[in-house]
Tab-separated table of C-alpha atoms in Angstrom:
chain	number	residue	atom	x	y	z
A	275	UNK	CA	10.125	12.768	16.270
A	276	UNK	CA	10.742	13.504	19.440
A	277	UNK	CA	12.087	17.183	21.164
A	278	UNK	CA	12.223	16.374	24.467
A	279	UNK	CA	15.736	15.718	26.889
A	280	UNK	CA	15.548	11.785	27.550
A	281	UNK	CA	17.562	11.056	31.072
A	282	UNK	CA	19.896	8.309	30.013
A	283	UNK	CA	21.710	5.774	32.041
A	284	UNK	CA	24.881	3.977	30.692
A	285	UNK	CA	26.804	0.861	32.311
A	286	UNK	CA	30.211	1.565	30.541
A	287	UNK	CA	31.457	-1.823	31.009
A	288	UNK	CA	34.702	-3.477	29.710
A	289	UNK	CA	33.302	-6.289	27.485
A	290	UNK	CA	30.015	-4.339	26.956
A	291	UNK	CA	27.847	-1.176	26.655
A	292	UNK	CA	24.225	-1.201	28.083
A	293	UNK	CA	22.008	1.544	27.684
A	294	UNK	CA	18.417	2.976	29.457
A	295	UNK	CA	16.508	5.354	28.631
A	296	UNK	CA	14.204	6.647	31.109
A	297	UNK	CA	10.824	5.795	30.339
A	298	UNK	CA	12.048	2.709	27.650
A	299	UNK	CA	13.732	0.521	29.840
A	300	UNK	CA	17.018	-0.851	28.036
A	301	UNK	CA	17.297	-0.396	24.392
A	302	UNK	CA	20.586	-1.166	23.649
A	303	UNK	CA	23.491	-3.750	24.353
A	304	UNK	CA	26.500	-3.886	22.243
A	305	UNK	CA	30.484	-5.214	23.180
A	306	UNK	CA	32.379	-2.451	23.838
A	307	UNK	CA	34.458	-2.823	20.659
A	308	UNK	CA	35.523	0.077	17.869
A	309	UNK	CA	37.312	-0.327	14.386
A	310	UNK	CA	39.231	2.380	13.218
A	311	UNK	CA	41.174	2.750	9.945
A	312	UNK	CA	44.918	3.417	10.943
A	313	UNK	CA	45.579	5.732	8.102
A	314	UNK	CA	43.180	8.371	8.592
A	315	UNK	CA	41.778	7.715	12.210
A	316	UNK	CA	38.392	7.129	10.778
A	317	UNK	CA	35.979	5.377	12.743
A	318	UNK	CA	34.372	2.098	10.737
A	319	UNK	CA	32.399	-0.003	13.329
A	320	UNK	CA	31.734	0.269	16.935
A	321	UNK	CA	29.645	-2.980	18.852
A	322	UNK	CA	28.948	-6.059	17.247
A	323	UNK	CA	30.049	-5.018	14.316
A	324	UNK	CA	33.571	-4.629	15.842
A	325	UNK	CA	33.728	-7.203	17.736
A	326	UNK	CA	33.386	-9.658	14.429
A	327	UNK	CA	36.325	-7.898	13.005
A	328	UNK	CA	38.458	-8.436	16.298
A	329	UNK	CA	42.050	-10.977	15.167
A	330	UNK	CA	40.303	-10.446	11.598
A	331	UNK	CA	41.618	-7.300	10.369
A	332	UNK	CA	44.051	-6.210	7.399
A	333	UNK	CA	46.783	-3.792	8.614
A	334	UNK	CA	45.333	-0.613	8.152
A	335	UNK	CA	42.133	-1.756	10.421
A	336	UNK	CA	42.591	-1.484	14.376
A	337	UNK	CA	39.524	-3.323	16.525
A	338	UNK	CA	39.861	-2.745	19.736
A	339	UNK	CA	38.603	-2.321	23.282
A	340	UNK	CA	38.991	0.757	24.194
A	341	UNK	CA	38.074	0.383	27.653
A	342	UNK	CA	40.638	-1.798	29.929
A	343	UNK	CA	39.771	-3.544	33.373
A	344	UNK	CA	36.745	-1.087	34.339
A	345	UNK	CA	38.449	2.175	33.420
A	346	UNK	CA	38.976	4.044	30.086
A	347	UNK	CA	42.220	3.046	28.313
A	348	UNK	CA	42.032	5.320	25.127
A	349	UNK	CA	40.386	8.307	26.186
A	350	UNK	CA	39.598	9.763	22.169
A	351	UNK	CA	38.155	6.264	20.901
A	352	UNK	CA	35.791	5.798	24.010
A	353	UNK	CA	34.128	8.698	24.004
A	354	UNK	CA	33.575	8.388	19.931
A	355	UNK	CA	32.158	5.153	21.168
A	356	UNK	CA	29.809	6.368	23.703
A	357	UNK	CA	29.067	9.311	21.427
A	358	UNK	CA	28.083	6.951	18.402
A	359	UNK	CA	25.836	5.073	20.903
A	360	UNK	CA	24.128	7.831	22.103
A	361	UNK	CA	23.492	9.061	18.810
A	362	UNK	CA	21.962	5.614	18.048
A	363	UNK	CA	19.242	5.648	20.757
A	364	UNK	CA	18.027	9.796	20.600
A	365	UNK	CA	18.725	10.643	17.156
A	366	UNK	CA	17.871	14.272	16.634
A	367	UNK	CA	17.537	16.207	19.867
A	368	UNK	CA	17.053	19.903	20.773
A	369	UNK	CA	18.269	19.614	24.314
A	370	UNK	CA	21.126	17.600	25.233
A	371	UNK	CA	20.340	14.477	27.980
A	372	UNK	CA	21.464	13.976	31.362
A	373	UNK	CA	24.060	11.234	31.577
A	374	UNK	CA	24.527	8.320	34.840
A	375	UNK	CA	27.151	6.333	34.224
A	376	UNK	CA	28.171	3.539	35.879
A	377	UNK	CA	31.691	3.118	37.111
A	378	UNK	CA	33.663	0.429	39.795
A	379	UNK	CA	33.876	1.280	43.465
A	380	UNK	CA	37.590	1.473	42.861
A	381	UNK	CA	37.905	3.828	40.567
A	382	UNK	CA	40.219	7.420	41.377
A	383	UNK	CA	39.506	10.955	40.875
A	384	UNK	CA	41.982	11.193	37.960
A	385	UNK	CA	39.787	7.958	36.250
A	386	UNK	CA	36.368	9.877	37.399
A	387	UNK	CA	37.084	12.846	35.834
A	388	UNK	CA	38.030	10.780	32.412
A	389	UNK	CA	35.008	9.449	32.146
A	390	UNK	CA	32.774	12.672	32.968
A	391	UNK	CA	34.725	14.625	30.358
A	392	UNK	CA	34.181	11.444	27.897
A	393	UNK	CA	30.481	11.598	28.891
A	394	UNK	CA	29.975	16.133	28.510
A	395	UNK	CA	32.724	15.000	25.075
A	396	UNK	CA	29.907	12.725	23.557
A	397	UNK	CA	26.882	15.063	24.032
A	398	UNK	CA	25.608	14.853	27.873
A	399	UNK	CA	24.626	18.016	29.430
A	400	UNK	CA	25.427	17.086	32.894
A	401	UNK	CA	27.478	13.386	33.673
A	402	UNK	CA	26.758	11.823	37.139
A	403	UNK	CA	28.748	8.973	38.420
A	404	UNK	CA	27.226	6.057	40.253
A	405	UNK	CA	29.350	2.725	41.867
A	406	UNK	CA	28.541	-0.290	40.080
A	407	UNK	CA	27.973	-2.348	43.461
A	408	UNK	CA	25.457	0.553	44.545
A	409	UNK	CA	23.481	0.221	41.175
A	410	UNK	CA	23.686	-3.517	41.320
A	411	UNK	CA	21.953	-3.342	44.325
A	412	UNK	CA	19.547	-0.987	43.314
A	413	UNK	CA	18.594	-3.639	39.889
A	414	UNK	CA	18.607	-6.767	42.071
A	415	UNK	CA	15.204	-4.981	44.041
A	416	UNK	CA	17.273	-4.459	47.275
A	417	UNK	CA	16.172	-1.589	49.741
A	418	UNK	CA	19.555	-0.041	50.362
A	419	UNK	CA	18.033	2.548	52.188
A	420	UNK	CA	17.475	0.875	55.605
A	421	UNK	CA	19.977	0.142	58.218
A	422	UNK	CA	20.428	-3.559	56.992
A	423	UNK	CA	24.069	-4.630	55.704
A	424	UNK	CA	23.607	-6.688	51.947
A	425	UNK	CA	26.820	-7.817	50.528
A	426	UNK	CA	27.035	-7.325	46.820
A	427	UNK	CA	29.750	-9.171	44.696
A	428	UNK	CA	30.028	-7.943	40.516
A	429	UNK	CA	31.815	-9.917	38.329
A	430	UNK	CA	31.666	-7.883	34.696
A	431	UNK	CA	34.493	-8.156	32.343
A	432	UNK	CA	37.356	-6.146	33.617
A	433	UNK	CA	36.961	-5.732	37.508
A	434	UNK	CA	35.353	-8.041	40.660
A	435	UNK	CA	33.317	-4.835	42.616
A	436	UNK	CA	32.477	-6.991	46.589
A	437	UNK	CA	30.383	-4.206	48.791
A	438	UNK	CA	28.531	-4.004	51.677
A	439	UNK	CA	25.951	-1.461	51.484
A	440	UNK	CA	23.375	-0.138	53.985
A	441	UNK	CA	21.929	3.443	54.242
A	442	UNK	CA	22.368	3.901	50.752
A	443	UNK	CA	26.275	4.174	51.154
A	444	UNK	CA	28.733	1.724	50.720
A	445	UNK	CA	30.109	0.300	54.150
A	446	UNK	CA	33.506	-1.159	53.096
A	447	UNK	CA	34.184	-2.950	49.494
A	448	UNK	CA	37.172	-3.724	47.178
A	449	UNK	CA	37.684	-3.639	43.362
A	450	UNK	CA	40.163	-6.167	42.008
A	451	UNK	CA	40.847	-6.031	38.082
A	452	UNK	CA	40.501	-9.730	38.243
A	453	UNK	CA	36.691	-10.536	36.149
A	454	UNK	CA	35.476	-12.012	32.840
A	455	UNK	CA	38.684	-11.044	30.935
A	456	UNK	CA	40.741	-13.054	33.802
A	457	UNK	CA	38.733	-16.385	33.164
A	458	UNK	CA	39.369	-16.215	29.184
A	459	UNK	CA	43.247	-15.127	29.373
A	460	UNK	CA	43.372	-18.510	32.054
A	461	UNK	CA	42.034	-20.716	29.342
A	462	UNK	CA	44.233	-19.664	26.803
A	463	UNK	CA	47.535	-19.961	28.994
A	464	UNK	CA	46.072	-23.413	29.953
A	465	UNK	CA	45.311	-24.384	26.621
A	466	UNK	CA	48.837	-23.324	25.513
A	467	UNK	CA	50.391	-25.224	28.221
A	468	UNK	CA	48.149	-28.170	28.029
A	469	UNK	CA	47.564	-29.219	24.850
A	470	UNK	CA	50.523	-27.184	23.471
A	471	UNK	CA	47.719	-24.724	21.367
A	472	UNK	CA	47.163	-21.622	20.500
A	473	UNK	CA	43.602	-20.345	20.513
A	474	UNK	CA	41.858	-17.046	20.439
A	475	UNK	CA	39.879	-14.451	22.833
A	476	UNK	CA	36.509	-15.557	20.881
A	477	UNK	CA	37.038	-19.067	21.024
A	478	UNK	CA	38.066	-18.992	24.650
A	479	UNK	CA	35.216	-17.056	25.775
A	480	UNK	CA	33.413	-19.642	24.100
A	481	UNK	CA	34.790	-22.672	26.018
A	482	UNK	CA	33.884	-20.522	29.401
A	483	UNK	CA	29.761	-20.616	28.652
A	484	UNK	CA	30.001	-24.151	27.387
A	485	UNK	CA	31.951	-25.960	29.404
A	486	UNK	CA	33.569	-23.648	32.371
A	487	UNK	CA	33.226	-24.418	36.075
A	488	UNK	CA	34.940	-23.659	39.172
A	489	UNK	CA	32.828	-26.080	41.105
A	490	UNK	CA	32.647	-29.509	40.848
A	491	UNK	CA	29.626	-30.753	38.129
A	492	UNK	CA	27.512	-33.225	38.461
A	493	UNK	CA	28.618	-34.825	34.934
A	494	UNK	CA	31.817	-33.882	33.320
A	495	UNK	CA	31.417	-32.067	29.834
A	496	UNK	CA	33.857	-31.529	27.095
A	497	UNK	CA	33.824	-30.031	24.139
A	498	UNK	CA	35.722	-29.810	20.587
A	499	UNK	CA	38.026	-26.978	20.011
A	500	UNK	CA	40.360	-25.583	17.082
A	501	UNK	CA	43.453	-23.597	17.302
A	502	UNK	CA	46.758	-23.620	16.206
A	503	UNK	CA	49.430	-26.157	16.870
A	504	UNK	CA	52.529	-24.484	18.164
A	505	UNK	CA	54.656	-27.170	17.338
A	506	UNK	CA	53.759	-27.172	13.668
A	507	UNK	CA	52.022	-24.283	13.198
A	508	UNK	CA	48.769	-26.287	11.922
A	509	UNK	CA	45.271	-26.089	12.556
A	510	UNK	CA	44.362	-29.021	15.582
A	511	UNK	CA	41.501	-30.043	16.410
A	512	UNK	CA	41.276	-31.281	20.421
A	513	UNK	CA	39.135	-32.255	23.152
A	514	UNK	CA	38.602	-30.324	26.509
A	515	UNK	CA	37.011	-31.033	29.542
A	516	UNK	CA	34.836	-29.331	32.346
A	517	UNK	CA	37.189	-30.988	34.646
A	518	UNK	CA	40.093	-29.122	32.847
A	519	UNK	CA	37.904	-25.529	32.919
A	520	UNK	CA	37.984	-25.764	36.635
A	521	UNK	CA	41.911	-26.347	37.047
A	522	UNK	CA	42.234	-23.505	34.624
A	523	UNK	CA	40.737	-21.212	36.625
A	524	UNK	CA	41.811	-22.011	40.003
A	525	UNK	CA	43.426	-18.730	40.563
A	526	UNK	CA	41.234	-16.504	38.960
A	527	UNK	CA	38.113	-18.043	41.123
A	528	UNK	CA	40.609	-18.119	44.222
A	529	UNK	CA	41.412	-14.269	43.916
A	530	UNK	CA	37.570	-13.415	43.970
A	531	UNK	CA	36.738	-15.957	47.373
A	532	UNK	CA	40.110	-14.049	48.986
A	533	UNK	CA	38.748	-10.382	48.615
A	534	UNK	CA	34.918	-11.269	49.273
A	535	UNK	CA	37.084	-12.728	52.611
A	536	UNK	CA	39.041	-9.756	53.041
A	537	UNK	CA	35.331	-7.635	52.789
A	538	UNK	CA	33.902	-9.594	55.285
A	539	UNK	CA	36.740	-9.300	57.705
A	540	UNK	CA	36.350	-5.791	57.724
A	541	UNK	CA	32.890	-5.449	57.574
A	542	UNK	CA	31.049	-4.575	61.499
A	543	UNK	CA	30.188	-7.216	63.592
A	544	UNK	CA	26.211	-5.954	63.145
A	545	UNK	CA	26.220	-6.141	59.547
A	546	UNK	CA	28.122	-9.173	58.887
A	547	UNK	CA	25.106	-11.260	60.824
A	548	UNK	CA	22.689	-8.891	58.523
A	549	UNK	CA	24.493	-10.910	55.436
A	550	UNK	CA	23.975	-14.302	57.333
A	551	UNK	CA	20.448	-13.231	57.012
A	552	UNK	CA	20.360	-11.849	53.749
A	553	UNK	CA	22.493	-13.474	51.869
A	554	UNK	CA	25.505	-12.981	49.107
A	555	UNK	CA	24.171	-11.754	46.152
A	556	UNK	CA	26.027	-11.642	42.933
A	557	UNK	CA	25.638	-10.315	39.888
A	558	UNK	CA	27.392	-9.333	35.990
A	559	UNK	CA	28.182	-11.515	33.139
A	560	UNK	CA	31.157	-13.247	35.353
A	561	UNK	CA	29.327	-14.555	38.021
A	562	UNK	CA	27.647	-16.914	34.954
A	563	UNK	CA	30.272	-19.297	35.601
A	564	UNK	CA	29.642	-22.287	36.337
A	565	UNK	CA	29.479	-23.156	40.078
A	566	UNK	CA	30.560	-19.651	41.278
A	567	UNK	CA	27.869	-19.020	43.518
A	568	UNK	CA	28.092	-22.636	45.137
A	569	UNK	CA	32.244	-21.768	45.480
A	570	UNK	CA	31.456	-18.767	47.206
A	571	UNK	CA	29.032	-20.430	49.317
A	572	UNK	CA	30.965	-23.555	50.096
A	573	UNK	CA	34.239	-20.910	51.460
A	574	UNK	CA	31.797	-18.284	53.613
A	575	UNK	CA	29.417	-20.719	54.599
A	576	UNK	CA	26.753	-17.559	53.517
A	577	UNK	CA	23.922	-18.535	51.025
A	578	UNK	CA	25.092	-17.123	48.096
A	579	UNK	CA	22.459	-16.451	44.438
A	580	UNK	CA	23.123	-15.148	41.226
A	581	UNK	CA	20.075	-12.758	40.375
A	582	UNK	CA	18.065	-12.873	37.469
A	583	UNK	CA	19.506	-11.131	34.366
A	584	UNK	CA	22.499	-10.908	35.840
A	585	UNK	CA	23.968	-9.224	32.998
A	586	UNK	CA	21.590	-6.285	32.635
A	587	UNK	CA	21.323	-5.997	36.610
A	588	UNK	CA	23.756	-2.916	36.795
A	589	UNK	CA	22.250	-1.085	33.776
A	590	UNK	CA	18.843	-1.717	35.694
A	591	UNK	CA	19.815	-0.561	38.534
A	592	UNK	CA	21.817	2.645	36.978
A	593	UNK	CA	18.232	3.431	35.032
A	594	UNK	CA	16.197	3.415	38.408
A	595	UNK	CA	19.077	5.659	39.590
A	596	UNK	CA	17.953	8.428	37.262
A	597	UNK	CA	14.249	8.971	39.538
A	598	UNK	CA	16.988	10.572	41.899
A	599	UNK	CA	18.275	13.213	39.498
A	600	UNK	CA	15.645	15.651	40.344
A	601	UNK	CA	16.792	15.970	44.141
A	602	UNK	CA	20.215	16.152	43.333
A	603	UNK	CA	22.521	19.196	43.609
A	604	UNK	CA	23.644	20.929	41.229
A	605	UNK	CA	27.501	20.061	42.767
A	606	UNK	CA	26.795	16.412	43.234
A	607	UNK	CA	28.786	14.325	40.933
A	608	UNK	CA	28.751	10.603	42.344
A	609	UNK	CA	25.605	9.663	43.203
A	610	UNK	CA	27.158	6.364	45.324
A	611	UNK	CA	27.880	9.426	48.124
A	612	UNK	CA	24.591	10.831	48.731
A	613	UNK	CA	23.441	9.828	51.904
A	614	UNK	CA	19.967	10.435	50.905
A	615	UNK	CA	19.031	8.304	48.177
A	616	UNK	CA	15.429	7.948	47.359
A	617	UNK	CA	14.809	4.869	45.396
């Protein structure tokens, strides 16, 4: 068994949890999920085994998320979460660990402060705070220490993070609470409306990776789905389409291409023809959908990719972050606002 301080880097995201050790890569990924018994404010599950109890529990059983568009919700429950998941990857330790977490560009002083508390609550011996864009960046292989503008667009579960970065510092950006969660919620008001239905978070999220698009496919897919029939209050079974997916998220997809617009109109002349060059690149589990990049593409006219493990990208990139703890001072808190970064 191991005695010595591991450096740890956590992306604290909405839907999930992602966690690096330094030296071990990632060695855990679990949906950001608790269960608690009501009665006695014990906690039963966090993760996976959460999430399966989620629209499944008796009365006295609460699972919930207990972190809401990109920003802790229930102070007490996350940080028994993070606390639980630390626990799960050191074990036994003599000296506590250093702790980056990642949080969204948007995020306030009061929110900051929440989640360094939740971090020093669960067992860290120092928190830093680093901007998801900026550790995006940093996973996708991008040298964001040069005086070349990169545009950066995150789509996780609770917030859309668009920055342009160069000289390790974030030029201009803007954090919507519009993201993963958005797309879901839009299927199940469209489903309602629709086919007069109700269905659920899980089987919603599920239509999304099967059949959702916000771009015209090639081949129109469709898929069958069960809920329950609000007119009698029956289980129905009924068809949707790919074709339908896309109408259903026509705002949600529109509210991401209007503030990657609104970057760009603010960004410098210099560094907007840098992202001609370079590219859009976006990343997180909500840029999966379907046809997201070619939407973004097809309304900036800027070559726009979705990077390889686009999921893990900002846990990556928060991992590689913790090579710069070292050089840090002992007053520096968010790491986004170091000047000199030394990737």
């Amino acid at each position: 068994m191991s005695f010595i301080s591991r450096d740890i880097g956590l992306d604290l995201g909405t839907a999930s949890i992602l966690v690096y050790v330094k030296g071990k890569g990632i060695v855990l990924r679990e949906p950001s999920v608790v269960a608690i018994d009501k009665n006695n404010g014990k906690l039963l599950k966090v993760g996976t085994d959460a999430q399966k109890m989620l629209g499944r529990t008796p009365g006295n059983i609460v699972a919930m998320r207990p972190l809401s568009e990109g920003v802790i919700s229930d102070f007490e429950m996350t940080e028994r979460m993070i606390k639980e998941f630390l626990n799960k990857v050191t074990g036994f330790r003599l000296v506590r660990p250093r702790l980056v977490i990642c949080v969204p560009s948007g995020i306030t002083e009061v929110e900051e402060r929440a989640v360094i508390d939740a971090g020093m609550n669960a067992g860290a011996r120092k928190v830093y705070l680093i901007e998801e864009p900026i550790a995006a960046a940093i996973g996708a292989g991008v040298d964001i220490t040069k005086p070349n503008g990169h545009m950066v667009v995150d789509i996780g579960g609770g917030t859309t993070d668009v920055a342009v970065i160069s000289l390790s510092g974030i030029v201009e950006s803007n954090s919507i609470k519009i993201a993963g969660d958005q797309f879901d919620e839009a299927i199940i008001k469209y489903i309602r409306r629709k086919h007069n239905v109700l269905i659920g978070e899980r089987t919603a999220e599920e239509l999304k990776i099967n059949i959702g698009c916000v771009f015209p496919r090639p081949e129109t897919k469709e898929i069958e789905a069960k809920g329950r029939c609000l007119l009698t209050g029956l289980p129905r079974i009924f068809t949707v389409t790919s074709n339908e997916m896309m109408e259903a998220f026509e705002e949600v997809s529109s509210r991401i291409v209007e503030t990657i617009h609104s970057v760009l109109e603010s960004t410098p002349p210099e560094l907007v023809v840098d992202l001609a060059t370079n590219g859009i690149i976006m990343t997180g589990g909500g840029s999966l959908v379907w046809g997201l990049d070619k939407l973004v593409e097809s309304k900036t006219g800027i070559s726009t990719n979705v990077v390889d493990e686009a999921v893990s990208c900002v846990a990556y990139g928060t991992g590689k972050s913790l090579d710069m703890l070292d050089d840090m001072q002992d007053g520096t808190i968010n790491l986004s606002r170091k000047r000199q970064m030394r990737i």
